[in-house]
Amino acid sequence: MAFRSDQACRACKKQKRRCDKALPECSLCQRTGRVCEYATGADHQPTARDWGFMEARLTELENRLAGSPTPGQALTSSSTACEFVDSTCGTGPGSVTSSFPSVGATPAYSIAGEPEPNLEARFPAPMFLDVDCYIWSGARLPAPHGAIPAPVLALLSQGNIVLDVSRDYFATIHTWFPMVSKKRMDMGLSLQNAGPDLAMLFLGMKLVTRPATDVSDCSLYTTAKNFLAGLESSGSVSLFCLQAMILVALYEYGHAIYPAAWMTIGACARYADVLCLAPGDHPILGQPATWTEAEERRRVWWSIFILDKLVSMGSRRRCLVPDPESEGRLPVDDEAWDCGEVSKALGYSTSAPYQIEQSSFPRLCQASIYLGRAISYARGNHAMSTSRVAEIMSLTQELTSFGVTVDTQSTTCGIEHRFTLLGPRCVARSALFIVLDRLTCPEKIGAEPGYVSQQGAKTQHELELQRQSMQVIETASDQLHALGLDVLSMLRTEGNVAQSQAHALGLVNPFIMDSLYAAAATFHWLAGESGQDGHRKAAADLDMVLDKLSSRWRLGSAYREMLMVYDVSARVEARMV
């Protein structure tokens, strides 16, 4: 297969001759014997040798991961990734060519150079201008098209980095946030329509598996953001692109990069709407060929739902992704999806009782639904009527019981599943703090941010709610204190077994830190009011847990800095300086 640049060579541009943009030299320069040069940007531009490395890396990934031939076409050892992409793009159900006229055929991806208007693969505007016309005409999404930036190409061409990155990702991030199909990747099915979007997905995997100690070097993050922007401007829309964007959003959330995290998650929600991933939407990507593929799409939507709730809870801002309908489906058992075991693929509805045992990701989805409800209550400024108090206490009871249920489930699991269940256990407690936070204060506090006191005394309903809320929050704080100490113990155990503390920290997701922070802030508050050493000790223990996690996720450091506001002893010392 011939590769082409996105731009004409210098000589053809100067002489205003038609250039076929062939690499490493165009046909005209080759025929006339002159030197063929393509304009270079600030970054080093890839050579034909660089492309050879990229082909080899992707081919190696396919050959080593593909345990069986892909449907309709078996990969031979001599076929390259680029040839495979070129021969299959537009034939699969998930990424197909547009039925609208195009100027000419181009490869699925090319070498990044000076940007030029993309006339070859326009996104079908009727999808937004007149969706009835789009569906009725049989128009389909164009295959992902665009340039792979030189820094990305250089990175993915290094040694076995593609295999190493995917291995690290599936061994850590995937265990607690499974939304990229490991089974489809193992079988090579996800590679059928591979193009620049697959390179972006690998880059997202590389980014999100980096520890906090490497975050100071933001070049990889900047490269990923620029690559995503380039794919968007080229009209590339695919599930790979969205999955990569979710990983970038997860990275931003885990390292407290704001407002980028807020904006990226919002973009993910919009992107999911473009692909019609919400339950009941028309399948713009086409009908999934397998149940595993359908489940992958469902998990991608749930991943955005979860991140949307998490990024909204601290600010109590409006969530963008609406709650699923009561008949909506939760993800199936994580191991069944990873292994492609259809016999164990039991997808319960979102209204199913929480007492039914679920694996960690469905549990995280359930906890996020509760979190969304808690945010809605916290945003409201309704009078504390009898019915309002009953609603809040009903949600509180559900959250408390859900947390205890998942706690009990965790005690019966091995250490690997205990790690994965940390997320739902803590997110449920975060929801408790959000819905009850201002209700625990002896003063009458309004719904606006900043703990602003209101005039007048609390009603009898509010006083009773204060008493019950304080009991629940103290109990939840004690539970989180025990959970935090358990996390430290698990990290020591797993670190010794794996001989890698970095790997062990990768098994802990950043979703747990908000609840640990809330519990620590509660203990600092109680210690400042009562002076009890037990409260100070518990706060110090949770501070230590956040310090430990901050070596993997900088979000921990951000929470530790905020805890200084609640630490009465620290405030007193600051005044004395």
Coordinates of C-alpha atoms in Angstrom, one line a residue:
M1 CA 0.0 0.0 0.0
A2 CA 1.4 3.5 -0.9
F3 CA 1.5 6.1 1.8
R4 CA 0.8 9.8 1.1
S5 CA 1.5 13.1 2.8
D6 CA -1.3 15.5 3.6
Q7 CA 0.5 18.2 1.6
A8 CA 2.2 18.7 -1.7
C9 CA 6.0 18.6 -1.8
R10 CA 8.0 21.9 -1.9
A11 CA 8.9 21.6 -5.6
C12 CA 5.4 20.9 -6.8
K13 CA 4.1 23.8 -4.7
K14 CA 6.7 26.2 -6.1
Q15 CA 6.0 25.2 -9.7
K16 CA 2.3 24.8 -9.1
R17 CA 2.3 21.3 -10.4
R18 CA -0.1 18.5 -9.5
C19 CA 1.6 16.4 -6.7
D20 CA 0.5 12.9 -5.9
K21 CA 2.0 13.4 -2.4
A22 CA 3.6 9.9 -2.4
L23 CA 6.1 9.0 0.3
P24 CA 9.0 9.1 0.6
E25 CA 9.0 11.0 -2.8
C26 CA 6.3 12.0 -5.2
S27 CA 6.1 10.5 -8.7
L28 CA 7.0 13.7 -10.5
C29 CA 10.2 14.2 -8.4
Q30 CA 11.1 10.6 -8.9
R31 CA 10.6 10.8 -12.6
T32 CA 12.6 14.1 -13.0
G33 CA 15.3 13.0 -10.6
R34 CA 15.0 16.1 -8.3
V35 CA 15.1 16.1 -4.5
C36 CA 11.6 15.7 -3.1
E37 CA 11.1 17.5 0.2
Y38 CA 7.9 18.0 2.2
A39 CA 7.5 21.0 4.4
T40 CA 8.3 20.3 8.1
G41 CA 6.6 21.8 11.1
A42 CA 8.2 22.5 14.5
D43 CA 8.3 18.9 15.3
H44 CA 10.4 16.3 13.5
Q45 CA 8.4 14.8 10.6
P46 CA 8.3 11.0 10.2
T47 CA 10.2 9.3 7.5
A48 CA 9.4 6.2 5.5
R49 CA 11.5 4.4 8.1
D50 CA 9.4 5.8 10.9
W51 CA 6.3 4.5 9.1
G52 CA 8.0 1.1 8.9
F53 CA 8.5 1.1 12.7
M54 CA 4.8 2.0 13.2
E55 CA 3.6 -0.7 10.8
A56 CA 5.8 -3.3 12.6
R57 CA 4.5 -2.3 16.1
L58 CA 0.8 -2.5 15.0
T59 CA 1.4 -5.7 13.1
E60 CA 3.1 -7.2 16.1
L61 CA 0.2 -6.2 18.3
E62 CA -2.2 -7.9 15.9
N63 CA -0.2 -11.0 15.5
R64 CA 0.4 -11.5 19.2
L65 CA -3.2 -10.5 20.3
A66 CA -5.2 -12.1 17.6
G67 CA -5.8 -15.6 18.9
S68 CA -8.1 -16.4 16.0
P69 CA -8.7 -15.1 12.4
T70 CA -10.9 -12.0 12.1
P71 CA -14.4 -12.7 10.6
G72 CA -14.2 -12.9 6.8
Q73 CA -10.5 -12.5 6.6
A74 CA -7.6 -14.2 8.4
L75 CA -4.4 -12.1 9.0
T76 CA -1.2 -13.6 7.6
S77 CA 2.1 -12.9 9.2
S78 CA 3.2 -10.9 6.2
S79 CA 0.2 -8.5 6.2
T80 CA 0.9 -5.1 7.8
A81 CA -1.4 -3.2 10.0
C82 CA -1.8 -0.4 7.5
E83 CA -2.7 -2.9 4.7
F84 CA -5.2 -4.5 7.0
V85 CA -6.8 -1.1 7.8
D86 CA -6.9 -0.2 4.1
S87 CA -8.5 -3.4 3.1
T88 CA -11.2 -3.4 5.8
C89 CA -12.2 0.2 6.4
G90 CA -15.7 0.8 5.4
T91 CA -16.8 -2.8 5.5
G92 CA -17.4 -3.4 9.2
P93 CA -20.6 -2.4 11.0
G94 CA -18.9 0.0 13.4
S95 CA -17.0 2.3 11.1
V96 CA -18.1 2.6 7.5
T97 CA -17.6 4.9 4.5
S98 CA -20.0 7.7 3.7
S99 CA -22.5 7.4 0.9
F100 CA -22.0 11.1 0.2
P101 CA -19.7 12.0 -2.7
S102 CA -16.0 12.3 -2.0
V103 CA -13.2 13.8 -4.1
G104 CA -11.0 10.7 -4.1
A105 CA -9.7 7.7 -2.3
T106 CA -7.2 8.2 0.4
P107 CA -5.5 6.0 3.0
A108 CA -7.1 5.7 6.4
Y109 CA -4.3 7.8 7.9
S110 CA -1.3 9.8 6.8
I111 CA 1.7 11.5 8.2
A112 CA 1.1 14.8 10.0
G113 CA 2.3 17.9 8.2
E114 CA 0.9 21.3 7.4
P115 CA -2.8 21.1 7.8
E116 CA -4.9 21.3 4.7
P117 CA -8.7 21.4 4.3
N118 CA -10.0 17.8 4.3
L119 CA -12.0 17.4 1.2
E120 CA -11.8 13.6 1.0
A121 CA -13.8 12.5 4.0
R122 CA -16.4 15.1 5.0
F123 CA -18.6 14.3 8.0
P124 CA -22.2 13.9 6.8
A125 CA -23.8 17.2 7.8
P126 CA -27.4 15.8 7.4
M127 CA -26.9 13.9 10.6
F128 CA -27.4 17.2 12.4
L129 CA -29.3 19.2 9.8
D130 CA -32.0 16.7 9.0
V131 CA -31.7 13.3 10.8
D132 CA -34.7 11.9 8.9
C133 CA -32.9 12.6 5.6
Y134 CA -29.7 11.1 7.0
I135 CA -31.4 7.8 8.0
W136 CA -33.7 7.6 5.0
S137 CA -30.9 8.1 2.5
G138 CA -28.8 5.3 4.0
A139 CA -25.9 7.7 4.7
R140 CA -23.2 6.3 6.9
L141 CA -20.3 7.6 8.9
P142 CA -17.0 8.0 7.1
A143 CA -14.1 5.9 8.2
P144 CA -11.7 7.7 10.6
H145 CA -9.4 9.8 8.5
G146 CA -6.6 12.1 9.6
A147 CA -3.0 12.5 10.3
I148 CA -1.0 10.8 13.0
P149 CA 1.2 13.5 14.6
A150 CA 4.9 12.9 14.4
P151 CA 5.3 12.8 18.2
V152 CA 2.6 10.1 18.4
L153 CA 4.2 8.1 15.6
A154 CA 7.6 8.4 17.3
L155 CA 6.2 7.3 20.6
L156 CA 4.3 4.3 19.3
S157 CA 7.3 3.2 17.2
Q158 CA 9.6 2.7 20.3
G159 CA 10.3 -1.0 20.9
N160 CA 7.4 -2.9 22.2
I161 CA 5.6 0.1 23.6
V162 CA 2.2 -0.7 22.1
L163 CA 2.1 -4.1 23.7
D164 CA 3.6 -2.8 27.0
V165 CA 1.0 0.0 27.2
S166 CA -1.9 -2.3 26.5
R167 CA -0.7 -4.9 28.9
D168 CA -0.2 -2.2 31.7
Y169 CA -3.6 -0.7 30.9
F170 CA -5.6 -4.0 31.1
A171 CA -3.7 -5.0 34.3
T172 CA -4.6 -1.8 36.2
I173 CA -7.1 0.8 34.8
H174 CA -9.2 -1.8 33.1
T175 CA -9.8 -3.8 36.4
W176 CA -11.8 -0.9 37.9
F177 CA -12.9 1.0 34.8
P178 CA -13.6 -1.6 32.1
M179 CA -14.9 0.1 29.0
V180 CA -12.5 -1.1 26.3
S181 CA -13.2 -4.7 25.3
K182 CA -10.2 -6.8 26.2
K183 CA -11.8 -9.9 24.5
R184 CA -12.3 -8.1 21.2
M185 CA -8.8 -6.7 21.4
D186 CA -7.4 -10.2 22.1
M187 CA -9.2 -11.6 19.2
G188 CA -8.2 -8.8 16.9
L189 CA -11.8 -7.8 16.2
S190 CA -11.3 -4.2 17.4
L191 CA -8.5 -3.8 14.9
Q192 CA -10.6 -4.4 11.8
N193 CA -11.2 -0.7 11.1
A194 CA -8.0 0.6 12.8
G195 CA -6.7 4.0 11.8
P196 CA -5.6 7.2 13.5
D197 CA -8.3 6.6 16.1
L198 CA -6.6 3.4 17.2
A199 CA -3.3 5.3 17.6
M200 CA -5.2 7.8 19.7
L201 CA -6.6 5.1 21.9
F202 CA -3.2 3.6 22.6
L203 CA -2.0 7.1 23.4
G204 CA -4.8 7.5 25.8
M205 CA -3.9 4.2 27.5
K206 CA -0.3 5.4 27.7
L207 CA -1.4 8.7 29.3
V208 CA -3.7 7.3 31.9
T209 CA -1.2 4.6 33.1
R210 CA 1.4 7.2 33.9
P211 CA 2.1 7.8 37.6
A212 CA 1.8 11.3 39.2
T213 CA 5.6 11.6 39.3
D214 CA 5.6 11.8 35.5
V215 CA 2.8 14.3 35.2
S216 CA 5.1 17.3 35.6
D217 CA 6.2 16.5 32.0
C218 CA 3.0 17.6 30.3
S219 CA 4.2 17.0 26.7
L220 CA 2.3 13.7 26.4
Y221 CA -0.9 15.2 27.7
T222 CA -0.5 18.1 25.3
T223 CA 0.1 15.8 22.4
A224 CA -3.0 13.7 23.3
K225 CA -5.2 16.8 23.5
N226 CA -3.9 18.2 20.2
F227 CA -4.3 14.8 18.5
L228 CA -7.9 14.6 19.7
A229 CA -8.5 18.1 18.4
G230 CA -7.0 17.1 15.0
L231 CA -9.2 14.1 14.7
E232 CA -12.3 16.2 15.5
S233 CA -11.3 18.8 12.9
S234 CA -10.8 16.1 10.3
G235 CA -14.3 14.8 10.8
S236 CA -13.2 11.5 12.4
V237 CA -15.9 10.0 14.6
S238 CA -15.6 6.5 16.0
L239 CA -15.9 4.5 19.2
F240 CA -12.1 4.4 19.5
C241 CA -12.0 8.2 19.5
L242 CA -14.6 8.4 22.2
Q243 CA -12.8 5.8 24.3
A244 CA -9.6 7.8 24.0
M245 CA -11.4 11.0 25.0
I246 CA -12.8 9.2 28.1
L247 CA -9.3 8.1 29.1
V248 CA -8.0 11.7 28.7
A249 CA -10.9 12.9 30.9
L250 CA -10.1 10.2 33.4
Y251 CA -6.5 11.4 33.4
E252 CA -7.6 15.0 34.0
Y253 CA -10.0 14.1 36.8
G254 CA -7.4 11.9 38.5
H255 CA -4.8 14.6 38.4
A256 CA -7.2 17.5 39.2
I257 CA -6.6 19.3 35.9
Y258 CA -9.4 21.9 35.9
P259 CA -11.4 23.2 34.1
A260 CA -10.1 20.8 31.5
A261 CA -11.7 17.7 33.2
W262 CA -15.1 19.4 33.4
M263 CA -14.9 20.5 29.7
T264 CA -13.6 17.1 28.4
I265 CA -16.3 15.1 30.2
G266 CA -18.9 17.4 28.8
A267 CA -17.4 16.8 25.3
C268 CA -17.6 13.1 26.0
A269 CA -21.3 13.4 26.7
R270 CA -21.8 15.3 23.4
Y271 CA -19.7 12.7 21.6
A272 CA -21.8 9.9 23.0
D273 CA -24.9 11.7 21.7
V274 CA -23.3 11.9 18.2
L275 CA -22.8 8.1 18.3
C276 CA -26.3 7.5 19.8
L277 CA -24.9 5.4 22.6
A278 CA -27.7 6.3 25.1
P279 CA -30.2 3.5 25.7
G280 CA -32.9 3.5 23.1
D281 CA -31.1 5.7 20.5
H282 CA -30.9 4.7 16.8
P283 CA -27.6 2.8 16.3
I284 CA -25.6 5.3 14.2
L285 CA -22.6 2.9 14.4
G286 CA -24.7 0.2 12.9
Q287 CA -26.0 -2.9 14.6
P288 CA -23.3 -4.6 16.8
A289 CA -22.0 -7.8 15.3
T290 CA -21.7 -9.5 18.7
W291 CA -23.0 -9.2 22.2
T292 CA -19.5 -8.3 23.4
E293 CA -19.5 -5.3 21.0
A294 CA -23.0 -4.2 22.2
E295 CA -21.8 -4.5 25.8
E296 CA -18.7 -2.4 25.0
R297 CA -20.9 0.4 23.7
R298 CA -23.1 0.2 26.8
R299 CA -20.0 0.4 29.1
V300 CA -18.7 3.4 27.2
W301 CA -22.0 5.2 27.9
W302 CA -21.9 4.2 31.5
S303 CA -18.3 5.4 31.8
I304 CA -19.3 8.9 30.7
F305 CA -22.3 8.8 33.1
I306 CA -20.0 7.9 36.0
L307 CA -17.4 10.6 35.2
D308 CA -20.2 13.2 34.7
K309 CA -21.5 12.6 38.2
L310 CA -18.0 12.5 39.8
V311 CA -16.9 15.8 38.2
S312 CA -20.1 17.5 39.4
M313 CA -20.3 16.4 43.0
G314 CA -17.7 18.7 44.5
S315 CA -19.1 21.8 42.8
R316 CA -22.7 20.6 43.0
R317 CA -23.1 21.8 39.4
R318 CA -25.7 20.4 37.0
C319 CA -25.0 17.0 35.6
L320 CA -25.1 16.7 31.8
V321 CA -25.9 13.0 31.3
P322 CA -29.5 12.2 32.3
D323 CA -30.2 9.2 34.5
P324 CA -31.2 6.1 32.7
E325 CA -34.8 5.0 32.6
S326 CA -35.9 2.5 35.2
E327 CA -35.9 -0.2 32.5
G328 CA -32.4 0.7 31.4
R329 CA -29.7 -2.0 31.6
L330 CA -26.7 -2.2 33.9
P331 CA -23.5 -3.7 32.5
V332 CA -23.1 -7.5 32.9
D333 CA -20.6 -9.3 35.1
D334 CA -17.1 -8.0 34.4
E335 CA -15.4 -11.3 34.1
A336 CA -18.1 -12.7 31.7
W337 CA -17.6 -9.7 29.4
D338 CA -13.8 -10.0 29.5
C339 CA -14.0 -13.7 28.7
G340 CA -16.9 -13.5 26.2
E341 CA -19.0 -15.9 28.3
V342 CA -22.5 -15.4 27.0
S343 CA -23.9 -18.0 29.4
K344 CA -23.0 -15.7 32.3
A345 CA -24.1 -12.4 30.6
L346 CA -26.9 -11.4 32.9
G347 CA -27.8 -7.8 32.5
Y348 CA -30.0 -6.5 35.3
S349 CA -32.2 -3.4 35.0
T350 CA -31.2 -0.2 36.7
S351 CA -34.2 -0.6 39.0
A352 CA -33.1 -4.1 40.2
P353 CA -32.7 -4.4 44.0
Y354 CA -29.2 -3.6 45.2
Q355 CA -29.3 -6.8 47.2
I356 CA -28.7 -8.8 44.0
E357 CA -24.9 -9.4 43.9
Q358 CA -23.2 -7.6 41.0
S359 CA -19.6 -7.3 39.9
S360 CA -17.6 -4.1 40.6
F361 CA -18.5 -2.0 37.5
P362 CA -22.3 -2.5 37.7
R363 CA -21.9 -1.6 41.4
L364 CA -20.1 1.6 40.4
C365 CA -22.9 2.4 38.0
Q366 CA -25.5 1.9 40.8
A367 CA -23.5 4.0 43.2
S368 CA -23.3 6.8 40.5
I369 CA -27.1 6.7 40.1
Y370 CA -27.3 7.4 43.9
L371 CA -24.7 10.1 43.5
G372 CA -26.7 11.8 40.9
R373 CA -29.8 11.8 43.1
A374 CA -27.7 13.2 46.0
I375 CA -26.4 16.1 43.8
S376 CA -30.0 16.9 42.8
Y377 CA -31.0 17.2 46.5
A378 CA -27.9 19.2 47.4
R379 CA -28.7 21.7 44.6
G380 CA -32.2 22.2 45.7
N381 CA -33.2 24.9 48.1
H382 CA -36.6 23.6 49.1
A383 CA -38.3 24.1 52.4
M384 CA -37.8 21.2 54.8
S385 CA -41.4 20.0 54.7
T386 CA -42.4 16.6 56.2
S387 CA -42.3 15.1 52.7
R388 CA -38.9 16.6 51.9
V389 CA -37.4 15.2 55.1
A390 CA -38.9 11.8 54.3
E391 CA -37.3 11.8 50.8
I392 CA -33.9 12.7 52.2
M393 CA -34.0 10.1 54.9
S394 CA -35.2 7.5 52.4
L395 CA -32.3 8.2 50.2
T396 CA -30.0 8.2 53.2
Q397 CA -31.3 4.8 54.2
E398 CA -30.8 3.4 50.7
L399 CA -27.3 4.7 50.5
T400 CA -26.4 3.3 53.9
S401 CA -27.8 -0.1 53.2
F402 CA -26.1 -0.2 49.7
G403 CA -22.8 0.7 51.3
V404 CA -23.1 -2.1 53.9
T405 CA -24.1 -4.6 51.2
V406 CA -21.1 -3.8 49.0
D407 CA -18.8 -3.8 52.1
T408 CA -20.1 -7.3 53.0
Q409 CA -19.5 -8.4 49.4
S410 CA -16.0 -7.1 49.6
T411 CA -15.2 -9.2 52.6
T412 CA -15.9 -12.4 50.7
C413 CA -13.6 -11.6 47.7
G414 CA -10.0 -12.0 47.1
I415 CA -7.7 -9.0 47.2
E416 CA -8.1 -8.3 43.4
H417 CA -11.8 -7.9 43.7
R418 CA -11.5 -5.9 46.9
F419 CA -9.5 -3.3 45.0
T420 CA -12.2 -3.1 42.3
L421 CA -15.0 -2.7 44.8
L422 CA -13.4 0.3 46.5
G423 CA -14.9 2.6 43.9
P424 CA -18.6 1.8 44.5
R425 CA -18.1 1.6 48.3
C426 CA -16.6 5.1 48.4
V427 CA -18.8 6.7 45.8
A428 CA -21.9 5.7 47.9
R429 CA -20.3 7.4 50.9
S430 CA -19.6 10.5 48.8
A431 CA -23.3 10.7 48.0
L432 CA -24.1 10.5 51.7
F433 CA -21.8 13.4 52.5
I434 CA -23.2 15.5 49.7
V435 CA -26.9 15.0 50.6
L436 CA -26.3 15.5 54.4
D437 CA -23.4 17.9 54.6
R438 CA -25.2 21.2 55.3
L439 CA -27.9 19.4 57.4
T440 CA -25.4 18.3 60.1
C441 CA -24.4 21.9 61.0
P442 CA -26.0 23.2 64.3
E443 CA -26.5 26.5 62.4
K444 CA -29.1 26.9 59.8
I445 CA -27.2 26.7 56.5
G446 CA -28.6 27.6 53.0
A447 CA -28.1 25.6 49.9
E448 CA -25.7 28.2 48.3
P449 CA -21.9 27.3 48.5
G450 CA -19.8 28.5 51.4
Y451 CA -21.8 27.5 54.4
V452 CA -23.7 30.7 54.6
S453 CA -25.8 31.0 57.7
Q454 CA -29.5 31.9 57.5
Q455 CA -31.6 33.9 59.9
G456 CA -34.0 32.2 62.3
A457 CA -34.0 28.9 64.1
K458 CA -34.4 25.4 62.6
T459 CA -37.8 23.9 62.5
Q460 CA -38.6 20.7 64.5
H461 CA -38.2 18.7 61.2
E462 CA -34.8 20.3 60.6
L463 CA -33.6 19.6 64.1
E464 CA -34.6 15.9 63.8
L465 CA -32.9 15.7 60.4
Q466 CA -29.8 17.3 61.9
R467 CA -29.6 14.6 64.7
Q468 CA -30.1 11.7 62.3
S469 CA -27.7 13.2 59.7
M470 CA -24.9 13.6 62.3
Q471 CA -25.2 10.0 63.3
V472 CA -25.0 8.8 59.7
I473 CA -22.0 11.0 58.9
E474 CA -20.1 9.9 61.9
T475 CA -20.8 6.3 61.1
A476 CA -19.7 6.8 57.5
S477 CA -16.6 8.6 58.6
D478 CA -15.6 5.7 60.9
Q479 CA -16.3 3.2 58.1
L480 CA -14.1 5.2 55.7
H481 CA -11.3 5.5 58.3
A482 CA -11.3 1.7 58.5
L483 CA -11.5 1.4 54.7
G484 CA -8.5 3.8 54.3
L485 CA -6.4 1.7 56.7
D486 CA -7.4 -1.4 54.7
V487 CA -6.3 0.3 51.5
L488 CA -2.8 0.9 53.0
S489 CA -2.7 -2.8 54.1
M490 CA -3.8 -4.0 50.7
L491 CA -1.1 -1.8 49.0
R492 CA 1.6 -3.3 51.2
T493 CA 0.4 -6.8 50.4
E494 CA -0.1 -6.4 46.7
G495 CA 3.2 -4.4 46.4
N496 CA 5.1 -7.2 48.0
V497 CA 3.5 -9.9 45.8
A498 CA 3.8 -7.9 42.6
Q499 CA 7.2 -6.5 43.6
S500 CA 6.0 -3.2 42.3
Q501 CA 4.3 -0.5 44.4
A502 CA 3.5 1.4 41.2
H503 CA 1.5 -1.5 39.9
A504 CA -0.3 -1.8 43.3
L505 CA -1.2 1.9 43.2
G506 CA -2.6 1.5 39.7
L507 CA -5.2 -0.9 41.1
V508 CA -6.6 1.9 43.3
N509 CA -8.9 4.3 41.4
P510 CA -9.1 8.0 42.1
F511 CA -12.9 7.8 42.6
I512 CA -12.3 6.8 46.3
M513 CA -10.6 10.1 47.3
D514 CA -13.5 12.4 47.6
S515 CA -15.1 10.3 50.3
L516 CA -11.8 9.9 52.1
Y517 CA -11.4 13.7 52.0
A518 CA -14.9 14.2 53.3
A519 CA -14.3 11.8 56.2
A520 CA -11.0 13.5 57.0
A521 CA -12.6 16.9 56.9
T522 CA -15.3 15.6 59.3
F523 CA -12.7 14.3 61.7
H524 CA -10.8 17.6 61.6
W525 CA -14.1 19.4 62.3
L526 CA -15.0 17.2 65.2
A527 CA -11.4 17.4 66.6
G528 CA -11.6 21.2 66.5
E529 CA -14.9 21.2 68.4
S530 CA -14.3 18.4 70.9
G531 CA -10.5 18.2 71.1
Q532 CA -10.7 14.4 71.2
D533 CA -7.4 12.7 70.3
G534 CA -9.3 9.9 68.5
H535 CA -10.7 12.3 66.0
R536 CA -7.2 13.8 65.4
K537 CA -5.7 10.3 65.0
A538 CA -8.4 9.3 62.4
A539 CA -7.9 12.6 60.5
A540 CA -4.1 12.0 60.5
D541 CA -4.6 8.4 59.2
L542 CA -6.8 9.6 56.3
D543 CA -4.3 12.3 55.5
M544 CA -1.6 9.6 55.3
V545 CA -3.8 7.6 52.9
L546 CA -4.3 10.6 50.6
D547 CA -0.6 11.3 50.7
K548 CA 0.1 7.7 49.6
L549 CA -2.4 7.9 46.8
S550 CA -1.1 11.2 45.6
S551 CA 2.0 9.5 44.3
R552 CA -0.3 7.9 41.7
W553 CA -3.0 10.5 41.3
R554 CA -2.4 14.2 42.0
L555 CA -6.0 14.5 43.0
G556 CA -4.8 13.3 46.4
S557 CA -2.4 16.2 46.7
A558 CA -5.3 18.6 45.9
Y559 CA -7.5 17.2 48.6
R560 CA -4.6 17.3 51.1
E561 CA -4.1 21.0 50.4
M562 CA -7.8 21.7 50.9
L563 CA -7.8 19.8 54.2
M564 CA -5.6 22.5 55.6
V565 CA -8.7 24.7 55.7
Y566 CA -10.4 22.2 58.0
D567 CA -7.4 21.5 60.2
V568 CA -8.0 23.7 63.2
S569 CA -4.5 23.1 64.6
A570 CA -2.9 24.1 61.3
R571 CA -5.0 27.3 61.2
V572 CA -3.9 28.2 64.8
E573 CA -0.3 27.6 63.9
A574 CA -0.6 29.8 60.8
R575 CA -2.0 32.7 62.9
M576 CA 0.9 32.4 65.3
V577 CA 3.5 32.8 62.5

